[in-house]
mmCIF file with all atom_site columns, C-alpha atoms in Angstrom:
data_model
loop_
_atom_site.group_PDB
_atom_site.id
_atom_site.type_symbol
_atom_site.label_atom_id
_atom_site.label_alt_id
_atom_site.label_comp_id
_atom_site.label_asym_id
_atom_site.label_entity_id
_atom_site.label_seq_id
_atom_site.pdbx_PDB_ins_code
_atom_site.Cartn_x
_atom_site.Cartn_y
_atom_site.Cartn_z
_atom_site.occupancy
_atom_site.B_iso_or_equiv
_atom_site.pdbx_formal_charge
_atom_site.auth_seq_id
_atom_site.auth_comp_id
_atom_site.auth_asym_id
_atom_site.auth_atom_id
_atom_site.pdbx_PDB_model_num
ATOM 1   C CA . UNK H 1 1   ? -0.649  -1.146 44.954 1.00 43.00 ? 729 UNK H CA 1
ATOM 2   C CA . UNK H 1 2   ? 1.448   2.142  43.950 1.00 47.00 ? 730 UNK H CA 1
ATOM 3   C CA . UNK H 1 3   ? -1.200  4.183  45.354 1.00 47.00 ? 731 UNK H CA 1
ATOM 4   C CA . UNK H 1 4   ? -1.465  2.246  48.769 1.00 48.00 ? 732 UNK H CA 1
ATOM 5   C CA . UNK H 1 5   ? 2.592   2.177  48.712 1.00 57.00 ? 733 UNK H CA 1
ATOM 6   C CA . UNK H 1 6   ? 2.329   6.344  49.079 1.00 70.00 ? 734 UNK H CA 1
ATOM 7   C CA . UNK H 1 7   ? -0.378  6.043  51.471 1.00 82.00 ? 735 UNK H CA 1
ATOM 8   C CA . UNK H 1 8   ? -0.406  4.080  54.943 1.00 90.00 ? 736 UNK H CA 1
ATOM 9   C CA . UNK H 1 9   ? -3.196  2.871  55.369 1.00 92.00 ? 737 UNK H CA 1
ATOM 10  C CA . UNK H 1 10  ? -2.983  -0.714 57.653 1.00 94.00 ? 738 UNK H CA 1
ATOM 11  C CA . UNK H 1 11  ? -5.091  1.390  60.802 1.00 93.00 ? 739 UNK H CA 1
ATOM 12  C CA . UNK H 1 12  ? -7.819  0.627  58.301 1.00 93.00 ? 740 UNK H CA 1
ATOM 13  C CA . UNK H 1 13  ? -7.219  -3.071 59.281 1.00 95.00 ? 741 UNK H CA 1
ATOM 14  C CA . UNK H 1 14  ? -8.236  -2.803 62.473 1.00 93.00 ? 742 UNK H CA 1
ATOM 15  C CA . UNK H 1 15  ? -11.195 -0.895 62.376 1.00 91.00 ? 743 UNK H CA 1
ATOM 16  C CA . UNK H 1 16  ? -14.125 -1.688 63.918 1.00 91.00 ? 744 UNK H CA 1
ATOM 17  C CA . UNK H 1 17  ? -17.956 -0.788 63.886 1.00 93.00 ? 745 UNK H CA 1
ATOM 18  C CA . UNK H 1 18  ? -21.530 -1.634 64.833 1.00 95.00 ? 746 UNK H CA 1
ATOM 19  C CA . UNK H 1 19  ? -23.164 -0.063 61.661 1.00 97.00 ? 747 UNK H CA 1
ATOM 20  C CA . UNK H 1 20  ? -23.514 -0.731 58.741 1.00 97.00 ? 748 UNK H CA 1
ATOM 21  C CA . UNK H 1 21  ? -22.543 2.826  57.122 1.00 96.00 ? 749 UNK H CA 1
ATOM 22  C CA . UNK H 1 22  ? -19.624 3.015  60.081 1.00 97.00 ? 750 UNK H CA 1
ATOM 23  C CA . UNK H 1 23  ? -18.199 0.585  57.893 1.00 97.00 ? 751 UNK H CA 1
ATOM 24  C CA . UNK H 1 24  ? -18.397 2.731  54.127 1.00 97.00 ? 752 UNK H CA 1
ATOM 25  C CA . UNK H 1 25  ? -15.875 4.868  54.466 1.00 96.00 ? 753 UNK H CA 1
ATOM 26  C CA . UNK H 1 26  ? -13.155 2.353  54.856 1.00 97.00 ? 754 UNK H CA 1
ATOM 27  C CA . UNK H 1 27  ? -14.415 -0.184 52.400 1.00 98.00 ? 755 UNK H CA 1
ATOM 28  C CA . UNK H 1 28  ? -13.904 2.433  49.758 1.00 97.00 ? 756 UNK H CA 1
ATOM 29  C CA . UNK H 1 29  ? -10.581 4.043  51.197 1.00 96.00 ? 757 UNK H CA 1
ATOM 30  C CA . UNK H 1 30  ? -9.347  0.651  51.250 1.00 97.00 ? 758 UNK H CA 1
ATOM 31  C CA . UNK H 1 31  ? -10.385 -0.261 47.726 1.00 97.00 ? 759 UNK H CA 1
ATOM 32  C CA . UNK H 1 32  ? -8.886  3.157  46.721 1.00 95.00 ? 760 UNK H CA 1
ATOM 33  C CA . UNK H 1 33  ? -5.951  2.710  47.875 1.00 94.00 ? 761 UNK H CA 1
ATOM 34  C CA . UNK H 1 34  ? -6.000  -0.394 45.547 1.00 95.00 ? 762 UNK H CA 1
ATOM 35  C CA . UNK H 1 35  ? -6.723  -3.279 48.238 1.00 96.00 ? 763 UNK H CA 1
ATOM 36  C CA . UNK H 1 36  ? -9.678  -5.716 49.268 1.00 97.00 ? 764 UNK H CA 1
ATOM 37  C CA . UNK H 1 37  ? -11.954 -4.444 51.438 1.00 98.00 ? 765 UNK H CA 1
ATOM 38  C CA . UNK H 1 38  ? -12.515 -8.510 52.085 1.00 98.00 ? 766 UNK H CA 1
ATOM 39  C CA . UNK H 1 39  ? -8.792  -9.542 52.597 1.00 97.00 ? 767 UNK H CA 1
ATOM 40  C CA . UNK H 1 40  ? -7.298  -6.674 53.565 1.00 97.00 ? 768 UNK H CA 1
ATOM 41  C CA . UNK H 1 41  ? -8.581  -6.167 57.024 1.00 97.00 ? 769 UNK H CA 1
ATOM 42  C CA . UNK H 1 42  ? -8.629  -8.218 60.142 1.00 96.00 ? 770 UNK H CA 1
ATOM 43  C CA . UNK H 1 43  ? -11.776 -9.185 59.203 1.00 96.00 ? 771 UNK H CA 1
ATOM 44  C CA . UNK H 1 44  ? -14.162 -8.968 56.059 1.00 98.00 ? 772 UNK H CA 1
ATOM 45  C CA . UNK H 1 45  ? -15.567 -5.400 55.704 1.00 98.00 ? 773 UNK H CA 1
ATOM 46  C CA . UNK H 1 46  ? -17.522 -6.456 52.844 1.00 98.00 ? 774 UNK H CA 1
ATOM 47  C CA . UNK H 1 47  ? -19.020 -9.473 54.947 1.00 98.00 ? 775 UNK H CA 1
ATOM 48  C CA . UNK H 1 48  ? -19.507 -7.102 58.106 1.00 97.00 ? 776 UNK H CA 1
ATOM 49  C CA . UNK H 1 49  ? -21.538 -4.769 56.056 1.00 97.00 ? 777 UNK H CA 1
ATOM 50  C CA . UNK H 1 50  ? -23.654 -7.447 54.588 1.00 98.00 ? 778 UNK H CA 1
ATOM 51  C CA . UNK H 1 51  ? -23.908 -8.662 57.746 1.00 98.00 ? 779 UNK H CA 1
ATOM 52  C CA . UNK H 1 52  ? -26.030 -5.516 58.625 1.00 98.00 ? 780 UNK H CA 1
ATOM 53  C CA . UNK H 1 53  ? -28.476 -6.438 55.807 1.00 98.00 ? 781 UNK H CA 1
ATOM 54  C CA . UNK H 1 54  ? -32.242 -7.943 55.228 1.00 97.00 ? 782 UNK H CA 1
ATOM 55  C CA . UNK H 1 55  ? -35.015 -8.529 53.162 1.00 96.00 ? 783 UNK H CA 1
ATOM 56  C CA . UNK H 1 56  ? -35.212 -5.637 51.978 1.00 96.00 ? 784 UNK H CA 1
ATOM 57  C CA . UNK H 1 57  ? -32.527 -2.763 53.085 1.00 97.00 ? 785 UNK H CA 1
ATOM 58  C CA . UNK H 1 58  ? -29.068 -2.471 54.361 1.00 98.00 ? 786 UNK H CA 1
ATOM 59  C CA . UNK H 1 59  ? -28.883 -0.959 57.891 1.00 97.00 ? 787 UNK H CA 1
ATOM 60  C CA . UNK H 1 60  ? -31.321 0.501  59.889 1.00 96.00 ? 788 UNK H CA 1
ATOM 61  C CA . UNK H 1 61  ? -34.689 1.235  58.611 1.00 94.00 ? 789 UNK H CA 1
ATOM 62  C CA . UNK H 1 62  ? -34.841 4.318  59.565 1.00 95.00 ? 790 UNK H CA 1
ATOM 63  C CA . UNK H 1 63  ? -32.019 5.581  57.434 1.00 97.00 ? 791 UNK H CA 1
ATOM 64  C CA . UNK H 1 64  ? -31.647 6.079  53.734 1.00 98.00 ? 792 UNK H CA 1
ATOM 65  C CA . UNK H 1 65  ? -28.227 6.720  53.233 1.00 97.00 ? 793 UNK H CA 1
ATOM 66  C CA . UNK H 1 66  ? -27.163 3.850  54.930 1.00 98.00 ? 794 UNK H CA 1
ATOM 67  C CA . UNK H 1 67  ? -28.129 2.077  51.623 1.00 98.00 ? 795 UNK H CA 1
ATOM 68  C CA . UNK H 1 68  ? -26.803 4.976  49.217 1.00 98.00 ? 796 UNK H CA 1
ATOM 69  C CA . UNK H 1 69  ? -23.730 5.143  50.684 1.00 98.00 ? 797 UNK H CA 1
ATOM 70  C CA . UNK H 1 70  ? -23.515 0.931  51.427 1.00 98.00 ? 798 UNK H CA 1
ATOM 71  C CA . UNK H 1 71  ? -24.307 0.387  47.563 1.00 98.00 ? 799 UNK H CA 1
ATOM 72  C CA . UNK H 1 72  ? -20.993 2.775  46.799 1.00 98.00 ? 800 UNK H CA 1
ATOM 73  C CA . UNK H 1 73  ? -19.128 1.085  49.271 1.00 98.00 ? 801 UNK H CA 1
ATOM 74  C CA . UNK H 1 74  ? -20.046 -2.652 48.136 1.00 98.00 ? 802 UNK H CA 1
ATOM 75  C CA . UNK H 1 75  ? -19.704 -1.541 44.289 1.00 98.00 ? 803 UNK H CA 1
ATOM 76  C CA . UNK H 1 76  ? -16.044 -0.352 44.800 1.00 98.00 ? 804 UNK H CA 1
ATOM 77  C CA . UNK H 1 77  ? -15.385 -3.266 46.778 1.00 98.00 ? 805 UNK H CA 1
ATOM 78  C CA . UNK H 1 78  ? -16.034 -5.190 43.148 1.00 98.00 ? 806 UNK H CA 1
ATOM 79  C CA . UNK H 1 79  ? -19.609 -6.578 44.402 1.00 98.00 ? 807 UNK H CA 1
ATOM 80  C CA . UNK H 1 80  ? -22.147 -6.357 40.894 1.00 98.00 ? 808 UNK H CA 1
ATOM 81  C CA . UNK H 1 81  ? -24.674 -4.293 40.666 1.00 98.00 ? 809 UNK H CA 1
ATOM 82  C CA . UNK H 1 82  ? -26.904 -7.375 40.534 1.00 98.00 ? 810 UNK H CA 1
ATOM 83  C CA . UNK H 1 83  ? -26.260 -8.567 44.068 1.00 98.00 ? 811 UNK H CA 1
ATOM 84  C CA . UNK H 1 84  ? -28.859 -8.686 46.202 1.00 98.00 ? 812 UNK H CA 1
ATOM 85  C CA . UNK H 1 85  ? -28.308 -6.433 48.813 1.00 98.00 ? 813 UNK H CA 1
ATOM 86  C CA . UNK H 1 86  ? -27.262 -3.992 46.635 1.00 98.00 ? 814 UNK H CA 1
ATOM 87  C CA . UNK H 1 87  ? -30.524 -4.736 44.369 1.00 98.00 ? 815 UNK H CA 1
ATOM 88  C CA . UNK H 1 88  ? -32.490 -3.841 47.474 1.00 98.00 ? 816 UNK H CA 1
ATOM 89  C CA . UNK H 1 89  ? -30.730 -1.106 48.231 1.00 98.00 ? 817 UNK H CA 1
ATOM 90  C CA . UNK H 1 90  ? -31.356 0.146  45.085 1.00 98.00 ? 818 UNK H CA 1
ATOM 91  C CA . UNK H 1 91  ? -34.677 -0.285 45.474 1.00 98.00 ? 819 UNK H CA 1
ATOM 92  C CA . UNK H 1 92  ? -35.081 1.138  48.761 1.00 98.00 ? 820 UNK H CA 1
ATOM 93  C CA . UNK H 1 93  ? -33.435 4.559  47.345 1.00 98.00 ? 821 UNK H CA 1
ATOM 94  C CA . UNK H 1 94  ? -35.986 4.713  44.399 1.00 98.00 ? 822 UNK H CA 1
ATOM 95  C CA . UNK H 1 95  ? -39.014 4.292  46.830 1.00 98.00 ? 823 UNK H CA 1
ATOM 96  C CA . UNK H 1 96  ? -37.727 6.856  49.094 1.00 98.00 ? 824 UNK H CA 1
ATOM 97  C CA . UNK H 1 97  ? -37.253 9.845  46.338 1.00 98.00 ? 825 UNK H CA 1
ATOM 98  C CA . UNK H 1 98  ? -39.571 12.576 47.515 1.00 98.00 ? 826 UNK H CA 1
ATOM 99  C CA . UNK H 1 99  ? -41.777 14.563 45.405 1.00 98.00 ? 827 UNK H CA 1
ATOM 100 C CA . UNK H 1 100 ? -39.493 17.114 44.255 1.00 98.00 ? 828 UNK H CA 1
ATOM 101 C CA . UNK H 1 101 ? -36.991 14.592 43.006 1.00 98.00 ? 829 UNK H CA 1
ATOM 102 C CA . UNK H 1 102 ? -34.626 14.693 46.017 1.00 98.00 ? 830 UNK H CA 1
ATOM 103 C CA . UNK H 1 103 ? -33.959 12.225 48.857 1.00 98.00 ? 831 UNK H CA 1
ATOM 104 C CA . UNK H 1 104 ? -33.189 12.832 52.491 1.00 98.00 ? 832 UNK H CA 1
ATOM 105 C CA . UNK H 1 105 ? -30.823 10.771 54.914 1.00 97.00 ? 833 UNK H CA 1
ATOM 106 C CA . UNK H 1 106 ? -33.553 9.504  56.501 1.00 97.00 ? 834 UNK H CA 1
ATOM 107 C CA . UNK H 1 107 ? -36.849 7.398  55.116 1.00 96.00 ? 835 UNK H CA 1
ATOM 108 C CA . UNK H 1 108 ? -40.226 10.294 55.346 1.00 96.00 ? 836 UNK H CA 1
ATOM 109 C CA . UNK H 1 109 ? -37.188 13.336 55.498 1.00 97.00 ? 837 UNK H CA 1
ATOM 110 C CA . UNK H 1 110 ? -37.112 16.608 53.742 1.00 98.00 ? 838 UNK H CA 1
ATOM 111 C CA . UNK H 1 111 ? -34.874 16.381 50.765 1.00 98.00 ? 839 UNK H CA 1
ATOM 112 C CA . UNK H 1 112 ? -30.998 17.774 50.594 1.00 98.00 ? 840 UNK H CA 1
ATOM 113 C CA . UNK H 1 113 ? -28.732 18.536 48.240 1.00 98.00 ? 841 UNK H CA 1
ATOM 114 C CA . UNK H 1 114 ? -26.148 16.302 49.530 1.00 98.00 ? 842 UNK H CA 1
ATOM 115 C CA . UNK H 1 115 ? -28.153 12.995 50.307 1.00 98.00 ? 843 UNK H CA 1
ATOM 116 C CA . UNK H 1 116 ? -29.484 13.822 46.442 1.00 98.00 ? 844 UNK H CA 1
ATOM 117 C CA . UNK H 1 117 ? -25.896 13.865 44.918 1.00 98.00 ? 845 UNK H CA 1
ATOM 118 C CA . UNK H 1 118 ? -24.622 11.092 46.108 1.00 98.00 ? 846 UNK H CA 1
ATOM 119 C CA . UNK H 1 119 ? -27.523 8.988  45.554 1.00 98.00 ? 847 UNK H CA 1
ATOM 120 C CA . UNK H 1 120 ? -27.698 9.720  42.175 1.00 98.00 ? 848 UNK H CA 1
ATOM 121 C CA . UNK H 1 121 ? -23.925 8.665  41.880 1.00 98.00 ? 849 UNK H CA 1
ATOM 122 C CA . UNK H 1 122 ? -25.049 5.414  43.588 1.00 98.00 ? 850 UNK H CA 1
ATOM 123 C CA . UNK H 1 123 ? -27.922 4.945  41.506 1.00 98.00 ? 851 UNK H CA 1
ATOM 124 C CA . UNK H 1 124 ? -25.711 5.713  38.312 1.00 98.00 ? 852 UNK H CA 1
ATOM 125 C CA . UNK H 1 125 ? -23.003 3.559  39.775 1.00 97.00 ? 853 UNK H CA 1
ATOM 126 C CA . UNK H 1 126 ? -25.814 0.104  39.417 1.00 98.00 ? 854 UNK H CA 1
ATOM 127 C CA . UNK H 1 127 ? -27.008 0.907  36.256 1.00 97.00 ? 855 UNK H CA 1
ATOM 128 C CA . UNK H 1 128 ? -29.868 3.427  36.616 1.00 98.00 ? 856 UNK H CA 1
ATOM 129 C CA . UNK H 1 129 ? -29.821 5.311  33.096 1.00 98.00 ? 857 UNK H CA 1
ATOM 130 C CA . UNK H 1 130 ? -29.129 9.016  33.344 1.00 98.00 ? 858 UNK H CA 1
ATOM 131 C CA . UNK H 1 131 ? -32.188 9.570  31.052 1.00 98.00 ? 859 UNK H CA 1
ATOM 132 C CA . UNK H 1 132 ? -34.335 7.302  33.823 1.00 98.00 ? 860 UNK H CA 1
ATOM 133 C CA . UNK H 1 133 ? -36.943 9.903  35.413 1.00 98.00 ? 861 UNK H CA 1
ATOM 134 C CA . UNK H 1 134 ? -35.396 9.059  38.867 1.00 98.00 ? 862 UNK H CA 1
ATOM 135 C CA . UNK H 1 135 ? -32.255 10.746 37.546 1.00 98.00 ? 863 UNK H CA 1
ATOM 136 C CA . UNK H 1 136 ? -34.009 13.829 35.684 1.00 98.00 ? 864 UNK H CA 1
ATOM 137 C CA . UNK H 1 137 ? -36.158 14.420 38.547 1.00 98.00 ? 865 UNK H CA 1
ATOM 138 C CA . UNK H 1 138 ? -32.954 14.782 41.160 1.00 98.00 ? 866 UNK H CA 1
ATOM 139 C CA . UNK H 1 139 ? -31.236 16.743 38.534 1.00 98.00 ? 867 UNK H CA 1
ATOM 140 C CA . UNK H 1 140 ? -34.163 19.048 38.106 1.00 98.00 ? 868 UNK H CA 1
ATOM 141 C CA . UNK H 1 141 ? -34.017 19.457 42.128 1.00 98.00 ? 869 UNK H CA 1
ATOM 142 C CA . UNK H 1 142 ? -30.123 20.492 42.604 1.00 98.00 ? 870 UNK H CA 1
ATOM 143 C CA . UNK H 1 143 ? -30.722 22.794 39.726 1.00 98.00 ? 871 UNK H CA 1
ATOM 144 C CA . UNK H 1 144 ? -33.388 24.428 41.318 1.00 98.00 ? 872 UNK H CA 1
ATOM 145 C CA . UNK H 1 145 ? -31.699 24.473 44.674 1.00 98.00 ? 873 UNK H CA 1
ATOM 146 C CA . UNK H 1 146 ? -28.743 26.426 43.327 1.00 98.00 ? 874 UNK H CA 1
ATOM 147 C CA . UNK H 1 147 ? -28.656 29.939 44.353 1.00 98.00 ? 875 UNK H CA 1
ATOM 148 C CA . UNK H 1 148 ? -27.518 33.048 42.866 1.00 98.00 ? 876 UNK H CA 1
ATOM 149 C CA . UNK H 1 149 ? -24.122 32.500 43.816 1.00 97.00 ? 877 UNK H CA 1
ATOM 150 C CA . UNK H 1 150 ? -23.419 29.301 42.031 1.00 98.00 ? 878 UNK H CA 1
ATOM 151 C CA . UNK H 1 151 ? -23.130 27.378 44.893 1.00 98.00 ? 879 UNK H CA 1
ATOM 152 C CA . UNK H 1 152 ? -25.654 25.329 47.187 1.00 98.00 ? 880 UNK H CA 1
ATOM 153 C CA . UNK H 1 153 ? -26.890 24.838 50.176 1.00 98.00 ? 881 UNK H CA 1
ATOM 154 C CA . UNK H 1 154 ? -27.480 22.306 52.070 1.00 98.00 ? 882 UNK H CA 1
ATOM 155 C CA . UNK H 1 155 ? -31.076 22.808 51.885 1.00 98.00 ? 883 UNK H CA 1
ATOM 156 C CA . UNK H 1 156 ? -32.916 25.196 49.782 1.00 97.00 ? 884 UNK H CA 1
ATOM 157 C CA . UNK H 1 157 ? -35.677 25.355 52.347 1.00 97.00 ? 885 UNK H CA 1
ATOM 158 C CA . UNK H 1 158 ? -34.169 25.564 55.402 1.00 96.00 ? 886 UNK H CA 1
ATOM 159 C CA . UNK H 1 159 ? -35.691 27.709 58.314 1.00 96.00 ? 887 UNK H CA 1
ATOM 160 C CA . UNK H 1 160 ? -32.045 27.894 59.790 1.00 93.00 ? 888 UNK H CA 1
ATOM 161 C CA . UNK H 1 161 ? -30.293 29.192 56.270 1.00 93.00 ? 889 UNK H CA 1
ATOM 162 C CA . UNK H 1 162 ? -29.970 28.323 52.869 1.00 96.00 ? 890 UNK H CA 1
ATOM 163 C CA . UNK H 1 163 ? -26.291 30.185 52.007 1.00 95.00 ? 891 UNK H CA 1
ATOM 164 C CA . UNK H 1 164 ? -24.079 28.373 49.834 1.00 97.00 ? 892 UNK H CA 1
ATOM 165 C CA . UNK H 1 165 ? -21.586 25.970 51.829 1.00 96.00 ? 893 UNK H CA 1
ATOM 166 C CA . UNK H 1 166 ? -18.353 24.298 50.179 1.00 96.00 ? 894 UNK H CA 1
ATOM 167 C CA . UNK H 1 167 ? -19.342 20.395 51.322 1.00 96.00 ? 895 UNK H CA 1
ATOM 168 C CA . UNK H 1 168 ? -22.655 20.994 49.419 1.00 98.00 ? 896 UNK H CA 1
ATOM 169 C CA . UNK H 1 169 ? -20.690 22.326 46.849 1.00 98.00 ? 897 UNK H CA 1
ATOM 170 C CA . UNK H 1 170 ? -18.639 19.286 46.556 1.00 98.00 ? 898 UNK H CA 1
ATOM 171 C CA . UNK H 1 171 ? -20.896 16.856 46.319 1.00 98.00 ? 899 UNK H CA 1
ATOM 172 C CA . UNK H 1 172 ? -23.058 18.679 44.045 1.00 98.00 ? 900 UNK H CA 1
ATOM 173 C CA . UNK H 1 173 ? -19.730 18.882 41.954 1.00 98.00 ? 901 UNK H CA 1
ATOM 174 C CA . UNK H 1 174 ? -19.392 14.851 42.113 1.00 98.00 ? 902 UNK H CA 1
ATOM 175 C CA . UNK H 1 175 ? -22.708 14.329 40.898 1.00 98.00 ? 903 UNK H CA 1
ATOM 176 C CA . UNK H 1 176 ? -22.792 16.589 37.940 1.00 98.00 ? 904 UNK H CA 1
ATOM 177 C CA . UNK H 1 177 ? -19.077 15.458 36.780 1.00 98.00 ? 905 UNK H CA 1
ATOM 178 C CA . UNK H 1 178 ? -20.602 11.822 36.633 1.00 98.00 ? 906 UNK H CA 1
ATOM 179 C CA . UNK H 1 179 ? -23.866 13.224 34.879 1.00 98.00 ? 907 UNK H CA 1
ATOM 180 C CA . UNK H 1 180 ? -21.766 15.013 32.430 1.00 97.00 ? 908 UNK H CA 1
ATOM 181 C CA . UNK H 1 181 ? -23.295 18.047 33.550 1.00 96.00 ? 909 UNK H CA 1
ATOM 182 C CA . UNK H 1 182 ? -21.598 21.363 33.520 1.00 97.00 ? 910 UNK H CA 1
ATOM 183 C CA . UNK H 1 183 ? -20.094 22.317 37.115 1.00 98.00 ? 911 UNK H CA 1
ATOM 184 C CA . UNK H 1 184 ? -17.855 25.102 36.254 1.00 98.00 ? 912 UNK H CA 1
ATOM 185 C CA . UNK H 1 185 ? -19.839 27.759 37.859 1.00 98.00 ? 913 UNK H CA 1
ATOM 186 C CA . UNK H 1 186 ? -19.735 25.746 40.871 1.00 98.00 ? 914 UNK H CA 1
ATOM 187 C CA . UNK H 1 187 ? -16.535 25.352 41.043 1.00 98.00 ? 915 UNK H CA 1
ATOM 188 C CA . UNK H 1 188 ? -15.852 28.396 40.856 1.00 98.00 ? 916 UNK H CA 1
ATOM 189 C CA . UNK H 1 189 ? -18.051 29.322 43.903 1.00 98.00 ? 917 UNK H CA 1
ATOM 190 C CA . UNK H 1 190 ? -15.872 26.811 45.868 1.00 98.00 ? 918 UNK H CA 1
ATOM 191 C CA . UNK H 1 191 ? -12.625 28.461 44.437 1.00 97.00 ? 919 UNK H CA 1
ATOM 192 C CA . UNK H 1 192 ? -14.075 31.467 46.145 1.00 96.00 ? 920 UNK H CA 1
ATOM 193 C CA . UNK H 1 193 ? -13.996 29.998 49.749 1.00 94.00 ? 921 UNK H CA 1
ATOM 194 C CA . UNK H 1 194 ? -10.584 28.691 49.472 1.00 93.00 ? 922 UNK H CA 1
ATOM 195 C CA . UNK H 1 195 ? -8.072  30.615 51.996 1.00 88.00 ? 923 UNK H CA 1
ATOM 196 C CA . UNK H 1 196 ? -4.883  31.830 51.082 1.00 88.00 ? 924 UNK H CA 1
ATOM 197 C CA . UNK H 1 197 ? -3.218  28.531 53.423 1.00 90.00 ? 925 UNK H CA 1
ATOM 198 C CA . UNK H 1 198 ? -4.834  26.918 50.519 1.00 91.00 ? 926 UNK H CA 1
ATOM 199 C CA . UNK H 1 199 ? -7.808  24.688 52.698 1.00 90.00 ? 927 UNK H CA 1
ATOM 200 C CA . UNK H 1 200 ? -11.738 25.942 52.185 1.00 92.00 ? 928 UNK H CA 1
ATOM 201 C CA . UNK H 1 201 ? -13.899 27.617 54.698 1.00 91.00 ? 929 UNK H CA 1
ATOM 202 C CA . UNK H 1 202 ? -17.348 25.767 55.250 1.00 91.00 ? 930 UNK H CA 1
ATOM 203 C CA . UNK H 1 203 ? -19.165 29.000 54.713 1.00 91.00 ? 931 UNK H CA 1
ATOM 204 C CA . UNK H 1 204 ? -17.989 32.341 53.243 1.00 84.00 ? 932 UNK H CA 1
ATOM 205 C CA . UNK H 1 205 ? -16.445 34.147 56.796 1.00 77.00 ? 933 UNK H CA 1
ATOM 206 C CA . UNK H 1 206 ? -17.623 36.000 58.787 1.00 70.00 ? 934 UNK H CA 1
ATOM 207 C CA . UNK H 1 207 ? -19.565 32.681 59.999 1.00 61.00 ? 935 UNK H CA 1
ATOM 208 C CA . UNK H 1 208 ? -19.925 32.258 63.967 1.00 60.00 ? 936 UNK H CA 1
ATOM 209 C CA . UNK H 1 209 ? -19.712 28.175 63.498 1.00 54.00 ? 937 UNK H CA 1
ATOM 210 C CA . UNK H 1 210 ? -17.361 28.259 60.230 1.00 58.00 ? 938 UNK H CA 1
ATOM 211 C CA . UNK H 1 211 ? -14.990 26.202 59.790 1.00 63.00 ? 939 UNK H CA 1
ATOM 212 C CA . UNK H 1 212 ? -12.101 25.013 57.385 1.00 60.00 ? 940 UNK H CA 1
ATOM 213 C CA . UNK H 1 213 ? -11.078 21.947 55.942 1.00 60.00 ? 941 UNK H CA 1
ATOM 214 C CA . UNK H 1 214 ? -7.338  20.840 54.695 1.00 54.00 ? 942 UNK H CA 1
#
């Protein structure tokens, strides 16, 4: 409650969306800021999301992190691991890891870095052992998509570039923090795109579509 008294955040009861990852965001901003994502609103987000659920996945089928990022969302809403949407979730992500240990946003994708980190934090998150091959096989695919630099890139395979960015950076950083890996060398190619106004360019300038974040 301290936290949400610093931080106004009652437009988050009012929000409204026709997804089901539309609606992961606020679920965790709300929980947080140290409210219920189910009593806090206008209207249960932890419900609505459900809502969005079947047999087997959360979402649409098409999509992958739908369910990586709806399992985050439903955990820090206080929904256990053993719930099942978020079971088959769960096991939707593990039958959609690619061959080189990574998973993409969407089900038959290429693998990225960033739909990799965060689903290992989501797999973590309901129980999945770090030492599980799931885990060591992502791990081994972020390490090897790490350049020279100490940063990442989106994707290490990428036609259209594979330069270091700071959001891959980020969530990279996430990932390995909850691993227990070592990020410093990361971090410190993050520090390196960080303006003197203090926010982070996207990409190291010049960069014809850079851009900065606060």
């Amino acid at each position: 409650a301290e936290v949400c008294d610093a931080i106004d955040i009652s437009y988050l009861k009012s929000f409204s969306g026709g997804t089901a990852i539309e609606y992961a965001k606020p679920i965790m901003a709300i929980a947080a800021a140290g409210e219920d994502p189910a009593t806090y609103p206008n209207e249960d987000f932890v419900a609505k999301m459900k809502s969005f659920a079947d047999d087997t996945q959360l979402g649409s089928a098409e999509q992958i992190n739908d369910d990586i990022w709806g399992i985050l969302a439903l955990v820090s809403a206080g929904i256990p691991a053993n719930d099942v949407v978020v079971e088959n979730s769960k096991s939707l992500v593990l039958a959609n890891q690619n061959d080189d240990g990574g998973w993409a946003w969407n089900a038959g994708g290429g693998s990225d870095t960033n739909d990799t980190a965060v689903a290992i934090m989501a797999l973590l998150e309901v129980g999945v052992a770090k030492s599980d091959s799931a885990i060591q096989d992502a791990v081994g695919y972020l390490k090897a998509a790490q350049n020279n630099d100490g940063g990442f890139p989106y994707d290490p395979v990428s036609p259209y570039g594979t330069d270091s960015d700071a959001n891959s950076d980020a969530w990279v950083i996430m990932a390995f923090n909850k691993l227990g890996e070592d990020a410093s060398d990361i971090v410190e190619h993050l520090l390196s795109l960080q303006d003197v106004d203090g926010g982070f360019w996207w990409m190291a300038p010049p960069v014809d579509f850079n851009n900065k974040a606060p």
